[in-house]
Amino acid sequence: MGIDYEPRGPQADGIKHLTTKSFTALFWDPGRGKTITTLMAFQILKDAGLAHRMLVTASRNICEDVWPEEIDKFNDLDLRYSVMTGNESRRMEAWNMDADVYMINYENLWWFNDNFGRHIESEVFDMFVVDESSKFRNGKIRSRRRKSKKKGKDGKLIRVTRKSAFKAVVNMVPKFKRRVILTGTPIPKGYLNLWPQLYIVDQGRSLGQTMTGYRNRYFSPHGYKGYNWSIREGADREIEKAISERVHRAERDNSTPIEFFDLTIKLPQKSREAYDELEREFIAEWEGKTLLAANAAVATSKLRQAANGAIYYNREKDWTMIHDRKVEALAELLRELQGQPLLIAYEFAHDYEMMLKHGLDVPRYKGSRAEKKELKTAWDRGELPALAGQIESLSHGLNFQYGGYNVLYYGLTFNLDSYEQFYQRVWRDGQKHQVNAYHLVAEDTIDDVMMKVLDDRSWTQWSLLRRLKERYSIR
């Protein structure tokens, strides 16, 4: 049995915006109700004969969990849906269903475009929604590379190319009469992130036909060989004016407080020596060379793993423990919370395996749609003292505010978007308690750099490089 829908906060205005504008964006802070607002607008358009079928693209978790849950929840929605995720057989079965709303994950957009792109108009697909459009902020998102090395008929290995999901979207957008993008973090790394997202909306009408033209108009090159770009003075206001007709903005209700806590741990002597050796290897690798942010972030991966307590030592992802101080600190926090639910984000698989190895009975938010739904229901009822998940799988689209108000970062991330989106899974409309966000920080390690980058509140190349150079005195 569903519930009756009552618009709250910005939702009534959002529905009006979506039903009166064909090409638009909802830049709403997490928790404001982007999904249900979009669905209600589509229901109104469908009832009026102004829309017939809607295609939604998002991450696999959001396609399988968030959109179906919202459609099932409200009595006001009379919509059939189909989820095109999984293997090709499942996707074909979903495509052949007679539905009103079709959901497909980003990685399968090329498959959809190649097989059914020509049918979009004839099959009356007239509305396209990109959820969490900030994923397209650099105009990439690659499809998965095949792991097998299958040989062709001539005996030669088939070379599998990686295709950009953004290019698949660009191929499809002209065929939709209505286009909507949804995100709470449209510019996680600065205004350069806006062009690909707005191109999906209006094909360059507001910010230009190409990324190059957009950069040249609003930004100035700087840094090593001009690889970095800084926004010109006053250009932010020009950009905001250019997109104002397309964008509906809604900030979160900040009446619920949030507080951040650093739980600092010290490495034991033998672990300290092992970590220091890794640092020497890192410095030796970069000293005297040009340090670029992209490969610097990759190169610090081992340091981040070691700070968390374990490290991979081969391609098979076998790992060895460096220390257990973070998992002990987690166990202590769980004892202090005395059953108050704690949502835990980790980055490396061995982080979670360390929890299990040390006897912490923490379920993981992973598995089939039914399994995740069961975990989510138990969380909402307050039945789980803890729930863990890889930060990317927990940082978008999920509502955890009803089951708890404590979150923990087992390890930190350089990705400001994922960092902020994670704690906003519980710090959102409907939360009645102060939210407490805990960081496990290994003293005098790469964790210190990461905290400073996050404190800068802007994950830019210069932010990362500046903090790394400060710590390691790299010129």
CSV table of N, CA and C in Angstrom, one decimal, residues 138-288:
chain,number,residue,atom,x,y,z
A,138,ASN,N,33.1,15.9,-16.8
A,138,ASN,CA,34.3,16.1,-17.7
A,138,ASN,C,34.0,15.6,-19.1
A,139,GLY,N,32.8,15.3,-19.4
A,139,GLY,CA,32.4,14.8,-20.7
A,139,GLY,C,32.9,13.5,-21.1
A,140,LYS,N,33.1,12.6,-20.1
A,140,LYS,CA,33.6,11.3,-20.4
A,140,LYS,C,32.7,10.2,-19.9
A,141,ILE,N,32.9,9.5,-18.8
A,141,ILE,CA,32.3,8.3,-18.3
A,141,ILE,C,32.4,7.2,-19.3
A,142,ARG,N,33.3,6.3,-19.1
A,142,ARG,CA,33.6,5.3,-20.0
A,142,ARG,C,32.8,4.0,-19.8
A,143,SER,N,32.5,3.4,-20.9
A,143,SER,CA,31.8,2.1,-20.8
A,143,SER,C,32.8,1.0,-20.3
A,144,ARG,N,32.4,-0.1,-19.8
A,144,ARG,CA,33.3,-1.1,-19.3
A,144,ARG,C,34.1,-1.8,-20.4
A,145,ARG,N,35.3,-2.1,-20.1
A,145,ARG,CA,36.2,-2.8,-21.0
A,145,ARG,C,35.9,-4.3,-20.8
A,146,ARG,N,35.8,-5.1,-21.9
A,146,ARG,CA,35.7,-6.5,-21.7
A,146,ARG,C,36.9,-7.1,-21.1
A,147,LYS,N,36.8,-8.0,-20.2
A,147,LYS,CA,37.9,-8.6,-19.5
A,147,LYS,C,38.5,-9.8,-20.4
A,148,SER,N,37.7,-10.4,-21.1
A,148,SER,CA,38.1,-11.6,-21.9
A,148,SER,C,38.9,-11.1,-23.2
A,149,LYS,N,39.8,-11.9,-23.6
A,149,LYS,CA,40.6,-11.7,-24.8
A,149,LYS,C,40.1,-12.6,-25.9
A,150,LYS,N,38.9,-12.4,-26.4
A,150,LYS,CA,38.3,-13.3,-27.3
A,150,LYS,C,38.9,-13.1,-28.7
A,151,LYS,N,39.2,-14.3,-29.4
A,151,LYS,CA,39.7,-14.2,-30.7
A,151,LYS,C,38.7,-14.2,-31.8
A,152,GLY,N,38.9,-13.5,-32.9
A,152,GLY,CA,38.0,-13.4,-34.0
A,152,GLY,C,38.1,-14.7,-34.8
A,153,LYS,N,37.4,-14.7,-36.0
A,153,LYS,CA,37.4,-15.9,-36.8
A,153,LYS,C,38.8,-16.1,-37.5
A,154,ASP,N,39.5,-15.0,-37.6
A,154,ASP,CA,40.9,-15.1,-38.2
A,154,ASP,C,41.9,-15.5,-37.2
A,155,GLY,N,41.5,-15.7,-36.0
A,155,GLY,CA,42.5,-16.1,-34.9
A,155,GLY,C,43.1,-15.0,-34.2
A,156,LYS,N,42.9,-13.8,-34.7
A,156,LYS,CA,43.5,-12.6,-34.1
A,156,LYS,C,42.7,-12.1,-32.9
A,157,LEU,N,43.4,-11.5,-31.9
A,157,LEU,CA,42.6,-10.9,-30.8
A,157,LEU,C,41.8,-9.8,-31.2
A,158,ILE,N,40.6,-9.7,-30.7
A,158,ILE,CA,39.7,-8.6,-31.0
A,158,ILE,C,40.1,-7.4,-30.1
A,159,ARG,N,40.3,-6.3,-30.6
A,159,ARG,CA,40.6,-5.1,-29.8
A,159,ARG,C,39.3,-4.4,-29.4
A,160,VAL,N,39.1,-4.3,-28.1
A,160,VAL,CA,37.9,-3.7,-27.6
A,160,VAL,C,38.2,-2.2,-27.2
A,161,THR,N,37.5,-1.3,-27.8
A,161,THR,CA,37.7,0.1,-27.5
A,161,THR,C,36.8,0.5,-26.4
A,162,ARG,N,37.2,1.6,-25.7
A,162,ARG,CA,36.3,2.1,-24.6
A,162,ARG,C,35.6,3.3,-25.2
A,163,LYS,N,34.3,3.3,-25.0
A,163,LYS,CA,33.5,4.4,-25.5
A,163,LYS,C,33.0,5.3,-24.4
A,164,SER,N,32.8,6.6,-24.7
A,164,SER,CA,32.4,7.6,-23.8
A,164,SER,C,30.9,7.6,-23.7
A,165,ALA,N,30.3,7.4,-22.5
A,165,ALA,CA,28.9,7.5,-22.3
A,165,ALA,C,28.4,8.9,-22.7
A,166,PHE,N,29.2,9.9,-22.5
A,166,PHE,CA,28.7,11.2,-22.8
A,166,PHE,C,28.5,11.4,-24.3
A,167,LYS,N,29.4,10.8,-25.1
A,167,LYS,CA,29.2,10.8,-26.6
A,167,LYS,C,27.9,10.1,-27.0
A,168,ALA,N,27.6,9.0,-26.3
A,168,ALA,CA,26.3,8.3,-26.6
A,168,ALA,C,25.1,9.2,-26.3
A,169,VAL,N,25.2,10.0,-25.2
A,169,VAL,CA,24.1,10.9,-24.8
A,169,VAL,C,24.0,12.0,-25.9
A,170,VAL,N,25.2,12.5,-26.3
A,170,VAL,CA,25.2,13.6,-27.3
A,170,VAL,C,24.5,13.1,-28.6
A,171,ASN,N,24.7,11.8,-28.9
A,171,ASN,CA,24.1,11.3,-30.1
A,171,ASN,C,22.5,11.2,-30.0
A,172,MET,N,22.1,11.0,-28.7
A,172,MET,CA,20.7,10.7,-28.5
A,172,MET,C,19.9,12.0,-28.2
A,173,VAL,N,20.5,13.0,-27.6
A,173,VAL,CA,19.7,14.1,-27.1
A,173,VAL,C,18.8,14.8,-28.1
A,174,PRO,N,19.3,15.0,-29.4
A,174,PRO,CA,18.4,15.7,-30.3
A,174,PRO,C,17.0,15.1,-30.5
A,175,LYS,N,16.9,13.8,-30.2
A,175,LYS,CA,15.7,13.0,-30.5
A,175,LYS,C,14.6,13.2,-29.4
A,176,PHE,N,15.0,13.8,-28.3
A,176,PHE,CA,14.0,13.9,-27.2
A,176,PHE,C,13.5,15.3,-27.2
A,177,LYS,N,12.1,15.4,-27.0
A,177,LYS,CA,11.5,16.7,-27.0
A,177,LYS,C,11.7,17.4,-25.7
A,178,ARG,N,11.9,16.6,-24.6
A,178,ARG,CA,12.2,17.1,-23.3
A,178,ARG,C,13.4,16.5,-22.7
A,179,ARG,N,14.3,17.4,-22.1
A,179,ARG,CA,15.5,16.9,-21.5
A,179,ARG,C,15.7,17.5,-20.1
A,180,VAL,N,16.0,16.7,-19.2
A,180,VAL,CA,16.2,17.2,-17.8
A,180,VAL,C,17.5,16.6,-17.2
A,181,ILE,N,18.2,17.4,-16.5
A,181,ILE,CA,19.4,16.9,-15.7
A,181,ILE,C,19.1,17.2,-14.3
A,182,LEU,N,19.6,16.3,-13.4
A,182,LEU,CA,19.4,16.4,-12.0
A,182,LEU,C,20.7,16.2,-11.2
A,183,THR,N,21.0,17.1,-10.3
A,183,THR,CA,22.2,17.0,-9.5
A,183,THR,C,22.2,17.9,-8.3
A,184,GLY,N,22.8,17.5,-7.3
A,184,GLY,CA,23.0,18.4,-6.1
A,184,GLY,C,24.3,19.0,-6.1
A,185,THR,N,25.3,18.5,-6.9
A,185,THR,CA,26.6,19.1,-6.9
A,185,THR,C,27.0,19.3,-8.4
A,186,PRO,N,26.5,20.4,-9.0
A,186,PRO,CA,26.8,20.6,-10.4
A,186,PRO,C,28.2,21.0,-10.7
A,187,ILE,N,28.9,21.6,-9.8
A,187,ILE,CA,30.3,22.0,-10.0
A,187,ILE,C,31.2,21.6,-8.9
A,188,PRO,N,31.4,20.2,-8.7
A,188,PRO,CA,32.2,19.8,-7.6
A,188,PRO,C,33.7,20.1,-7.8
A,189,LYS,N,34.1,20.4,-9.0
A,189,LYS,CA,35.5,20.8,-9.2
A,189,LYS,C,35.7,22.1,-10.0
A,190,GLY,N,34.6,22.9,-9.9
A,190,GLY,CA,34.7,24.2,-10.5
A,190,GLY,C,33.8,24.4,-11.7
A,191,TYR,N,33.7,25.6,-12.2
A,191,TYR,CA,32.8,25.9,-13.3
A,191,TYR,C,33.0,25.2,-14.6
A,192,LEU,N,34.2,24.7,-14.8
A,192,LEU,CA,34.5,23.9,-16.0
A,192,LEU,C,33.5,22.7,-16.1
A,193,ASN,N,33.1,22.2,-15.0
A,193,ASN,CA,32.2,21.1,-14.9
A,193,ASN,C,30.8,21.3,-15.6
A,194,LEU,N,30.5,22.6,-15.8
A,194,LEU,CA,29.1,22.9,-16.2
A,194,LEU,C,28.8,22.6,-17.7
A,195,TRP,N,29.8,22.8,-18.5
A,195,TRP,CA,29.6,22.7,-20.0
A,195,TRP,C,29.0,21.4,-20.4
A,196,PRO,N,29.6,20.2,-20.1
A,196,PRO,CA,29.0,19.0,-20.6
A,196,PRO,C,27.5,18.8,-20.1
A,197,GLN,N,27.3,19.2,-18.9
A,197,GLN,CA,25.9,19.0,-18.3
A,197,GLN,C,24.9,19.9,-19.0
A,198,LEU,N,25.2,21.2,-19.3
A,198,LEU,CA,24.3,22.1,-19.9
A,198,LEU,C,24.2,21.7,-21.4
A,199,TYR,N,25.2,21.1,-22.0
A,199,TYR,CA,25.1,20.7,-23.4
A,199,TYR,C,24.0,19.6,-23.5
A,200,ILE,N,23.9,18.7,-22.6
A,200,ILE,CA,22.8,17.7,-22.6
A,200,ILE,C,21.5,18.4,-22.6
A,201,VAL,N,21.4,19.5,-21.8
A,201,VAL,CA,20.1,20.2,-21.7
A,201,VAL,C,19.7,20.9,-23.0
A,202,ASP,N,20.6,21.7,-23.5
A,202,ASP,CA,20.2,22.6,-24.6
A,202,ASP,C,21.2,22.6,-25.9
A,203,GLN,N,22.0,21.6,-25.9
A,203,GLN,CA,22.9,21.4,-27.1
A,203,GLN,C,23.7,22.7,-27.4
A,204,GLY,N,24.2,23.3,-26.3
A,204,GLY,CA,25.1,24.4,-26.5
A,204,GLY,C,24.5,25.8,-26.6
A,205,ARG,N,23.2,25.9,-26.5
A,205,ARG,CA,22.6,27.2,-26.7
A,205,ARG,C,23.0,28.2,-25.6
A,206,SER,N,23.2,27.7,-24.4
A,206,SER,CA,23.5,28.7,-23.3
A,206,SER,C,25.0,28.9,-23.1
A,207,LEU,N,25.9,27.8,-23.3
A,207,LEU,CA,27.3,27.9,-23.0
A,207,LEU,C,28.2,27.6,-24.2
A,208,GLY,N,27.6,27.5,-25.3
A,208,GLY,CA,28.4,27.3,-26.5
A,208,GLY,C,28.4,25.9,-27.0
A,209,GLN,N,28.8,25.7,-28.3
A,209,GLN,CA,28.8,24.5,-28.9
A,209,GLN,C,29.9,23.5,-28.6
A,210,THR,N,31.0,24.0,-28.1
A,210,THR,CA,32.2,23.2,-27.8
A,210,THR,C,32.8,23.5,-26.4
A,211,MET,N,33.4,22.6,-25.8
A,211,MET,CA,34.1,22.8,-24.5
A,211,MET,C,35.3,23.8,-24.7
A,212,THR,N,35.9,23.7,-25.9
A,212,THR,CA,37.0,24.6,-26.1
A,212,THR,C,36.5,26.0,-26.2
A,213,GLY,N,35.4,26.3,-26.9
A,213,GLY,CA,34.9,27.6,-26.9
A,213,GLY,C,34.5,28.1,-25.6
A,214,TYR,N,33.9,27.2,-24.8
A,214,TYR,CA,33.5,27.6,-23.4
A,214,TYR,C,34.7,28.0,-22.6
A,215,ARG,N,35.8,27.2,-22.6
A,215,ARG,CA,37.0,27.5,-21.9
A,215,ARG,C,37.6,28.9,-22.3
A,216,ASN,N,37.7,29.0,-23.6
A,216,ASN,CA,38.3,30.3,-24.1
A,216,ASN,C,37.5,31.5,-23.8
A,217,ARG,N,36.2,31.4,-23.6
A,217,ARG,CA,35.3,32.5,-23.4
A,217,ARG,C,35.4,32.9,-21.9
A,218,TYR,N,35.4,31.9,-21.0
A,218,TYR,CA,35.2,32.2,-19.6
A,218,TYR,C,36.4,32.0,-18.7
A,219,PHE,N,37.5,31.4,-19.2
A,219,PHE,CA,38.6,30.9,-18.4
A,219,PHE,C,40.0,31.4,-19.0
A,220,SER,N,41.0,31.3,-18.2
A,220,SER,CA,42.3,31.7,-18.6
A,220,SER,C,43.3,30.5,-18.2
A,221,PRO,N,44.2,30.1,-19.2
A,221,PRO,CA,45.1,29.0,-18.9
A,221,PRO,C,46.2,29.4,-17.9
A,222,HIS,N,46.6,28.5,-17.1
A,222,HIS,CA,47.7,28.8,-16.1
A,222,HIS,C,48.3,27.4,-15.8
A,223,GLY,N,49.4,27.5,-15.0
A,223,GLY,CA,50.1,26.3,-14.6
A,223,GLY,C,51.0,25.7,-15.6
A,224,TYR,N,51.4,24.4,-15.4
A,224,TYR,CA,52.4,23.8,-16.3
A,224,TYR,C,51.8,23.6,-17.7
A,225,LYS,N,52.5,24.3,-18.7
A,225,LYS,CA,52.1,24.3,-20.1
A,225,LYS,C,50.6,24.7,-20.3
A,226,GLY,N,50.1,25.4,-19.4
A,226,GLY,CA,48.7,25.9,-19.5
A,226,GLY,C,47.7,24.8,-19.4
A,227,TYR,N,48.0,23.6,-18.7
A,227,TYR,CA,47.1,22.5,-18.7
A,227,TYR,C,45.9,22.8,-17.7
A,228,ASN,N,46.0,23.8,-16.8
A,228,ASN,CA,45.0,24.1,-15.9
A,228,ASN,C,44.3,25.5,-16.3
A,229,TRP,N,43.1,25.6,-15.9
A,229,TRP,CA,42.3,26.7,-16.2
A,229,TRP,C,41.7,27.4,-15.0
A,230,SER,N,41.7,28.7,-14.9
A,230,SER,CA,41.1,29.4,-13.8
A,230,SER,C,40.0,30.4,-14.4
A,231,ILE,N,38.9,30.5,-13.7
A,231,ILE,CA,37.8,31.3,-14.2
A,231,ILE,C,38.2,32.8,-14.2
A,232,ARG,N,37.9,33.5,-15.2
A,232,ARG,CA,38.1,35.0,-15.3
A,232,ARG,C,37.3,35.7,-14.2
A,233,GLU,N,37.8,36.8,-13.8
A,233,GLU,CA,37.0,37.6,-12.8
A,233,GLU,C,35.7,38.0,-13.4
A,234,GLY,N,34.7,37.8,-12.7
A,234,GLY,CA,33.3,38.1,-13.1
A,234,GLY,C,32.7,37.1,-14.1
A,235,ALA,N,33.4,36.1,-14.5
A,235,ALA,CA,32.9,35.2,-15.5
A,235,ALA,C,31.8,34.3,-14.8
A,236,ASP,N,32.0,34.0,-13.5
A,236,ASP,CA,31.0,33.2,-12.8
A,236,ASP,C,29.6,33.8,-12.9
A,237,ARG,N,29.5,35.1,-12.8
A,237,ARG,CA,28.2,35.8,-12.9
A,237,ARG,C,27.7,35.7,-14.3
A,238,GLU,N,28.6,35.8,-15.3
A,238,GLU,CA,28.2,35.7,-16.7
A,238,GLU,C,27.6,34.3,-17.0
A,239,ILE,N,28.3,33.3,-16.5
A,239,ILE,CA,27.8,31.9,-16.7
A,239,ILE,C,26.5,31.7,-16.0
A,240,GLU,N,26.3,32.2,-14.8
A,240,GLU,CA,25.1,32.0,-14.1
A,240,GLU,C,23.9,32.7,-14.8
A,241,LYS,N,24.2,33.9,-15.4
A,241,LYS,CA,23.2,34.6,-16.1
A,241,LYS,C,22.8,33.8,-17.4
A,242,ALA,N,23.8,33.2,-18.0
A,242,ALA,CA,23.6,32.5,-19.3
A,242,ALA,C,22.7,31.2,-19.1
A,243,ILE,N,22.8,30.6,-17.9
A,243,ILE,CA,22.0,29.4,-17.7
A,243,ILE,C,20.8,29.6,-16.8
A,244,SER,N,20.6,30.8,-16.4
A,244,SER,CA,19.5,31.1,-15.4
A,244,SER,C,18.1,30.6,-15.9
A,245,GLU,N,17.8,30.7,-17.2
A,245,GLU,CA,16.5,30.3,-17.7
A,245,GLU,C,16.4,28.8,-17.7
A,246,ARG,N,17.5,28.1,-17.7
A,246,ARG,CA,17.4,26.6,-17.7
A,246,ARG,C,17.4,26.0,-16.3
A,247,VAL,N,17.9,26.7,-15.3
A,247,VAL,CA,18.2,26.0,-14.0
A,247,VAL,C,17.1,26.4,-13.0
A,248,HIS,N,16.7,25.4,-12.2
A,248,HIS,CA,15.9,25.7,-11.0
A,248,HIS,C,16.8,25.2,-9.8
A,249,ARG,N,17.0,26.2,-8.9
A,249,ARG,CA,18.0,25.9,-7.8
A,249,ARG,C,17.2,25.8,-6.5
A,250,ALA,N,17.5,24.8,-5.7
A,250,ALA,CA,16.9,24.7,-4.4
A,250,ALA,C,18.0,24.2,-3.4
A,251,GLU,N,18.2,25.0,-2.4
A,251,GLU,CA,19.2,24.6,-1.3
A,251,GLU,C,18.5,23.8,-0.2
A,252,ARG,N,19.3,23.1,0.5
A,252,ARG,CA,18.7,22.3,1.5
A,252,ARG,C,18.2,23.1,2.7
A,253,ASP,N,17.4,22.4,3.5
A,253,ASP,CA,16.9,23.0,4.7
A,253,ASP,C,18.0,22.8,5.8
A,254,ASN,N,18.6,23.9,6.2
A,254,ASN,CA,19.7,23.7,7.2
A,254,ASN,C,19.3,23.8,8.6
A,255,SER,N,18.0,23.6,8.9
A,255,SER,CA,17.6,23.6,10.3
A,255,SER,C,18.2,22.5,11.1
A,256,THR,N,18.5,21.4,10.5
A,256,THR,CA,19.1,20.3,11.2
A,256,THR,C,20.6,20.4,11.2
A,257,PRO,N,21.2,20.5,12.4
A,257,PRO,CA,22.7,20.8,12.5
A,257,PRO,C,23.5,19.5,12.1
A,258,ILE,N,24.8,19.8,11.8
A,258,ILE,CA,25.7,18.7,11.5
A,258,ILE,C,27.0,19.1,12.1
A,259,GLU,N,27.7,18.1,12.7
A,259,GLU,CA,29.0,18.3,13.3
A,259,GLU,C,30.0,17.3,12.8
A,260,PHE,N,31.3,17.7,12.6
A,260,PHE,CA,32.3,16.8,12.1
A,260,PHE,C,33.3,16.5,13.2
A,261,PHE,N,33.8,15.3,13.3
A,261,PHE,CA,34.7,14.9,14.4
A,261,PHE,C,35.9,14.1,13.7
A,262,ASP,N,37.1,14.4,14.1
A,262,ASP,CA,38.3,13.7,13.7
A,262,ASP,C,38.7,12.7,14.8
A,263,LEU,N,38.6,11.4,14.5
A,263,LEU,CA,39.1,10.4,15.4
A,263,LEU,C,40.5,10.0,15.0
A,264,THR,N,41.5,10.5,15.7
A,264,THR,CA,42.9,10.4,15.3
A,264,THR,C,43.5,9.1,15.9
A,265,ILE,N,44.2,8.4,15.1
A,265,ILE,CA,44.9,7.2,15.6
A,265,ILE,C,46.4,7.3,15.3
A,266,LYS,N,47.2,6.7,16.1
A,266,LYS,CA,48.7,6.7,15.8
A,266,LYS,C,49.1,5.3,15.4
A,267,LEU,N,50.0,5.2,14.4
A,267,LEU,CA,50.5,4.0,14.0
A,267,LEU,C,51.5,3.4,15.0
A,268,PRO,N,51.4,2.1,15.2
A,268,PRO,CA,52.5,1.4,16.1
A,268,PRO,C,53.8,1.5,15.4
A,269,GLN,N,54.9,1.3,16.1
A,269,GLN,CA,56.2,1.5,15.6
A,269,GLN,C,56.6,0.7,14.3
A,270,LYS,N,56.3,-0.6,14.3
A,270,LYS,CA,56.6,-1.4,13.1
A,270,LYS,C,55.8,-0.9,11.9
A,271,SER,N,54.6,-0.6,12.2
A,271,SER,CA,53.7,0.0,11.1
A,271,SER,C,54.2,1.3,10.6
A,272,ARG,N,54.7,2.1,11.6
A,272,ARG,CA,55.2,3.4,11.2
A,272,ARG,C,56.4,3.3,10.3
A,273,GLU,N,57.3,2.3,10.6
A,273,GLU,CA,58.4,2.1,9.7
A,273,GLU,C,58.0,1.7,8.3
A,274,ALA,N,57.1,0.8,8.3
A,274,ALA,CA,56.6,0.3,6.9
A,274,ALA,C,56.0,1.5,6.1
A,275,TYR,N,55.2,2.3,6.8
A,275,TYR,CA,54.6,3.4,6.1
A,275,TYR,C,55.6,4.4,5.7
A,276,ASP,N,56.6,4.7,6.5
A,276,ASP,CA,57.7,5.7,6.1
A,276,ASP,C,58.4,5.2,4.9
A,277,GLU,N,58.6,3.9,4.8
A,277,GLU,CA,59.3,3.3,3.6
A,277,GLU,C,58.5,3.6,2.3
A,278,LEU,N,57.2,3.4,2.4
A,278,LEU,CA,56.3,3.7,1.3
A,278,LEU,C,56.4,5.2,0.9
A,279,GLU,N,56.4,6.0,1.9
A,279,GLU,CA,56.5,7.5,1.6
A,279,GLU,C,57.8,7.8,0.9
A,280,ARG,N,58.9,7.1,1.3
A,280,ARG,CA,60.2,7.4,0.6
A,280,ARG,C,60.2,6.9,-0.8
A,281,GLU,N,59.5,5.8,-1.1
A,281,GLU,CA,59.3,5.4,-2.5
A,281,GLU,C,58.5,6.4,-3.3
A,282,PHE,N,57.4,6.9,-2.6
A,282,PHE,CA,56.6,7.9,-3.3
A,282,PHE,C,57.4,9.2,-3.7
A,283,ILE,N,58.2,9.7,-2.7
A,283,ILE,CA,59.0,10.9,-2.9
A,283,ILE,C,60.0,10.6,-4.0
A,284,ALA,N,60.7,9.5,-4.0
A,284,ALA,CA,61.7,9.1,-5.0
A,284,ALA,C,61.1,9.1,-6.4
A,285,GLU,N,59.8,8.6,-6.4
A,285,GLU,CA,59.2,8.5,-7.8
A,285,GLU,C,58.9,9.8,-8.4
A,286,TRP,N,58.6,10.8,-7.5
A,286,TRP,CA,58.2,12.1,-8.1
A,286,TRP,C,59.3,13.2,-8.0
A,287,GLU,N,60.3,13.0,-7.2
A,287,GLU,CA,61.3,14.1,-7.0
A,287,GLU,C,62.0,14.3,-8.3
A,288,GLY,N,62.0,15.6,-8.7
A,288,GLY,CA,62.7,16.0,-9.9
A,288,GLY,C,61.9,15.8,-11.2
